[in-house]
């Protein structure tokens, strides 16, 4: 990836692919409402599913763990 996307850039990226937010959410197994909230800035993507959405949209640099690490 060539840098972090803004919300507007993430929306444009989805549009260039011909994907709706709903379709993106279904394809990645995330909640559509959370995806809309990350794109609107209501959720910052700091943890949990919002973090996963932000990383998948390219709005945040991070990793996505399939399961919580064992401590």
mmCIF file with all atom_site columns, C-alpha atoms in Angstrom:
data_model
loop_
_atom_site.group_PDB
_atom_site.id
_atom_site.type_symbol
_atom_site.label_atom_id
_atom_site.label_alt_id
_atom_site.label_comp_id
_atom_site.label_asym_id
_atom_site.label_entity_id
_atom_site.label_seq_id
_atom_site.pdbx_PDB_ins_code
_atom_site.Cartn_x
_atom_site.Cartn_y
_atom_site.Cartn_z
_atom_site.occupancy
_atom_site.B_iso_or_equiv
_atom_site.pdbx_formal_charge
_atom_site.auth_seq_id
_atom_site.auth_comp_id
_atom_site.auth_asym_id
_atom_site.auth_atom_id
_atom_site.pdbx_PDB_model_num
ATOM 1  C CA . UNK A 1 1  ? 0.000   0.000   0.000  1.00 0.00 ? 1  UNK A CA 1
ATOM 2  C CA . UNK A 1 2  ? 1.200   3.527   -0.748 1.00 0.00 ? 2  UNK A CA 1
ATOM 3  C CA . UNK A 1 3  ? 0.262   5.282   2.471  1.00 0.00 ? 3  UNK A CA 1
ATOM 4  C CA . UNK A 1 4  ? -2.763  5.566   4.654  1.00 0.00 ? 4  UNK A CA 1
ATOM 5  C CA . UNK A 1 5  ? -6.108  6.423   3.046  1.00 0.00 ? 5  UNK A CA 1
ATOM 6  C CA . UNK A 1 6  ? -8.459  9.071   4.317  1.00 0.00 ? 6  UNK A CA 1
ATOM 7  C CA . UNK A 1 7  ? -12.141 8.196   4.633  1.00 0.00 ? 7  UNK A CA 1
ATOM 8  C CA . UNK A 1 8  ? -12.818 9.977   1.330  1.00 0.00 ? 8  UNK A CA 1
ATOM 9  C CA . UNK A 1 9  ? -10.035 8.024   -0.368 1.00 0.00 ? 9  UNK A CA 1
ATOM 10 C CA . UNK A 1 10 ? -11.359 4.744   1.068  1.00 0.00 ? 10 UNK A CA 1
ATOM 11 C CA . UNK A 1 11 ? -14.835 5.527   -0.291 1.00 0.00 ? 11 UNK A CA 1
ATOM 12 C CA . UNK A 1 12 ? -13.343 6.398   -3.691 1.00 0.00 ? 12 UNK A CA 1
ATOM 13 C CA . UNK A 1 13 ? -11.335 3.154   -3.605 1.00 0.00 ? 13 UNK A CA 1
ATOM 14 C CA . UNK A 1 14 ? -14.546 1.185   -3.017 1.00 0.00 ? 14 UNK A CA 1
ATOM 15 C CA . UNK A 1 15 ? -16.282 3.096   -5.796 1.00 0.00 ? 15 UNK A CA 1
ATOM 16 C CA . UNK A 1 16 ? -13.440 2.393   -8.261 1.00 0.00 ? 16 UNK A CA 1
ATOM 17 C CA . UNK A 1 17 ? -13.927 -1.306  -7.521 1.00 0.00 ? 17 UNK A CA 1
ATOM 18 C CA . UNK A 1 18 ? -17.675 -0.994  -8.018 1.00 0.00 ? 18 UNK A CA 1
ATOM 19 C CA . UNK A 1 19 ? -18.331 -2.167  -4.452 1.00 0.00 ? 19 UNK A CA 1
ATOM 20 C CA . UNK A 1 20 ? -20.819 -0.906  -1.960 1.00 0.00 ? 20 UNK A CA 1
ATOM 21 C CA . UNK A 1 21 ? -19.978 -0.651  1.714  1.00 0.00 ? 21 UNK A CA 1
ATOM 22 C CA . UNK A 1 22 ? -22.419 -3.510  2.309  1.00 0.00 ? 22 UNK A CA 1
ATOM 23 C CA . UNK A 1 23 ? -20.672 -5.737  -0.231 1.00 0.00 ? 23 UNK A CA 1
ATOM 24 C CA . UNK A 1 24 ? -17.232 -4.918  1.189  1.00 0.00 ? 24 UNK A CA 1
ATOM 25 C CA . UNK A 1 25 ? -18.457 -5.786  4.692  1.00 0.00 ? 25 UNK A CA 1
ATOM 26 C CA . UNK A 1 26 ? -19.951 -9.105  3.537  1.00 0.00 ? 26 UNK A CA 1
ATOM 27 C CA . UNK A 1 27 ? -16.786 -10.090 1.671  1.00 0.00 ? 27 UNK A CA 1
ATOM 28 C CA . UNK A 1 28 ? -14.620 -9.444  4.729  1.00 0.00 ? 28 UNK A CA 1
ATOM 29 C CA . UNK A 1 29 ? -16.997 -10.794 7.360  1.00 0.00 ? 29 UNK A CA 1
ATOM 30 C CA . UNK A 1 30 ? -17.366 -7.492  9.218  1.00 0.00 ? 30 UNK A CA 1
ATOM 31 C CA . UNK A 1 31 ? -20.402 -5.605  10.427 1.00 0.00 ? 31 UNK A CA 1
ATOM 32 C CA . UNK A 1 32 ? -21.696 -3.125  7.821  1.00 0.00 ? 32 UNK A CA 1
ATOM 33 C CA . UNK A 1 33 ? -22.713 -0.649  10.547 1.00 0.00 ? 33 UNK A CA 1
ATOM 34 C CA . UNK A 1 34 ? -19.171 -0.664  11.937 1.00 0.00 ? 34 UNK A CA 1
ATOM 35 C CA . UNK A 1 35 ? -17.813 -0.106  8.429  1.00 0.00 ? 35 UNK A CA 1
ATOM 36 C CA . UNK A 1 36 ? -20.074 2.921   7.942  1.00 0.00 ? 36 UNK A CA 1
ATOM 37 C CA . UNK A 1 37 ? -19.058 4.248   11.367 1.00 0.00 ? 37 UNK A CA 1
ATOM 38 C CA . UNK A 1 38 ? -15.343 3.975   10.561 1.00 0.00 ? 38 UNK A CA 1
ATOM 39 C CA . UNK A 1 39 ? -15.867 5.702   7.214  1.00 0.00 ? 39 UNK A CA 1
ATOM 40 C CA . UNK A 1 40 ? -17.836 8.516   8.849  1.00 0.00 ? 40 UNK A CA 1
ATOM 41 C CA . UNK A 1 41 ? -15.315 8.995   11.656 1.00 0.00 ? 41 UNK A CA 1
ATOM 42 C CA . UNK A 1 42 ? -17.691 8.004   14.462 1.00 0.00 ? 42 UNK A CA 1
ATOM 43 C CA . UNK A 1 43 ? -15.361 5.097   15.247 1.00 0.00 ? 43 UNK A CA 1
ATOM 44 C CA . UNK A 1 44 ? -11.629 5.648   15.108 1.00 0.00 ? 44 UNK A CA 1
ATOM 45 C CA . UNK A 1 45 ? -10.612 2.030   14.537 1.00 0.00 ? 45 UNK A CA 1
ATOM 46 C CA . UNK A 1 46 ? -8.518  1.737   17.668 1.00 0.00 ? 46 UNK A CA 1
ATOM 47 C CA . UNK A 1 47 ? -9.556  -1.771  18.694 1.00 0.00 ? 47 UNK A CA 1
ATOM 48 C CA . UNK A 1 48 ? -11.815 -4.703  17.940 1.00 0.00 ? 48 UNK A CA 1
ATOM 49 C CA . UNK A 1 49 ? -13.847 -4.882  14.775 1.00 0.00 ? 49 UNK A CA 1
ATOM 50 C CA . UNK A 1 50 ? -13.415 -1.158  14.050 1.00 0.00 ? 50 UNK A CA 1
ATOM 51 C CA . UNK A 1 51 ? -9.629  -1.738  13.989 1.00 0.00 ? 51 UNK A CA 1
ATOM 52 C CA . UNK A 1 52 ? -10.095 -4.608  11.552 1.00 0.00 ? 52 UNK A CA 1
ATOM 53 C CA . UNK A 1 53 ? -12.298 -2.489  9.277  1.00 0.00 ? 53 UNK A CA 1
ATOM 54 C CA . UNK A 1 54 ? -9.863  0.446   9.310  1.00 0.00 ? 54 UNK A CA 1
ATOM 55 C CA . UNK A 1 55 ? -6.947  -1.837  8.401  1.00 0.00 ? 55 UNK A CA 1
ATOM 56 C CA . UNK A 1 56 ? -8.918  -3.571  5.626  1.00 0.00 ? 56 UNK A CA 1
ATOM 57 C CA . UNK A 1 57 ? -9.927  -0.206  4.158  1.00 0.00 ? 57 UNK A CA 1
ATOM 58 C CA . UNK A 1 58 ? -6.334  1.000   4.275  1.00 0.00 ? 58 UNK A CA 1
ATOM 59 C CA . UNK A 1 59 ? -7.202  3.790   6.699  1.00 0.00 ? 59 UNK A CA 1
ATOM 60 C CA . UNK A 1 60 ? -4.813  2.474   9.317  1.00 0.00 ? 60 UNK A CA 1
ATOM 61 C CA . UNK A 1 61 ? -1.534  0.618   9.370  1.00 0.00 ? 61 UNK A CA 1
ATOM 62 C CA . UNK A 1 62 ? -1.912  -2.465  11.529 1.00 0.00 ? 62 UNK A CA 1
ATOM 63 C CA . UNK A 1 63 ? -2.292  -6.187  11.716 1.00 0.00 ? 63 UNK A CA 1
ATOM 64 C CA . UNK A 1 64 ? -5.410  -8.296  12.046 1.00 0.00 ? 64 UNK A CA 1
ATOM 65 C CA . UNK A 1 65 ? -5.210  -11.250 14.382 1.00 0.00 ? 65 UNK A CA 1
ATOM 66 C CA . UNK A 1 66 ? -7.562  -14.160 13.762 1.00 0.00 ? 66 UNK A CA 1
ATOM 67 C CA . UNK A 1 67 ? -7.760  -14.850 17.473 1.00 0.00 ? 67 UNK A CA 1
ATOM 68 C CA . UNK A 1 68 ? -6.505  -13.100 20.576 1.00 0.00 ? 68 UNK A CA 1
ATOM 69 C CA . UNK A 1 69 ? -2.903  -13.974 21.457 1.00 0.00 ? 69 UNK A CA 1
ATOM 70 C CA . UNK A 1 70 ? -2.358  -16.320 24.354 1.00 0.00 ? 70 UNK A CA 1
ATOM 71 C CA . UNK A 1 71 ? -0.894  -14.680 27.422 1.00 0.00 ? 71 UNK A CA 1
#
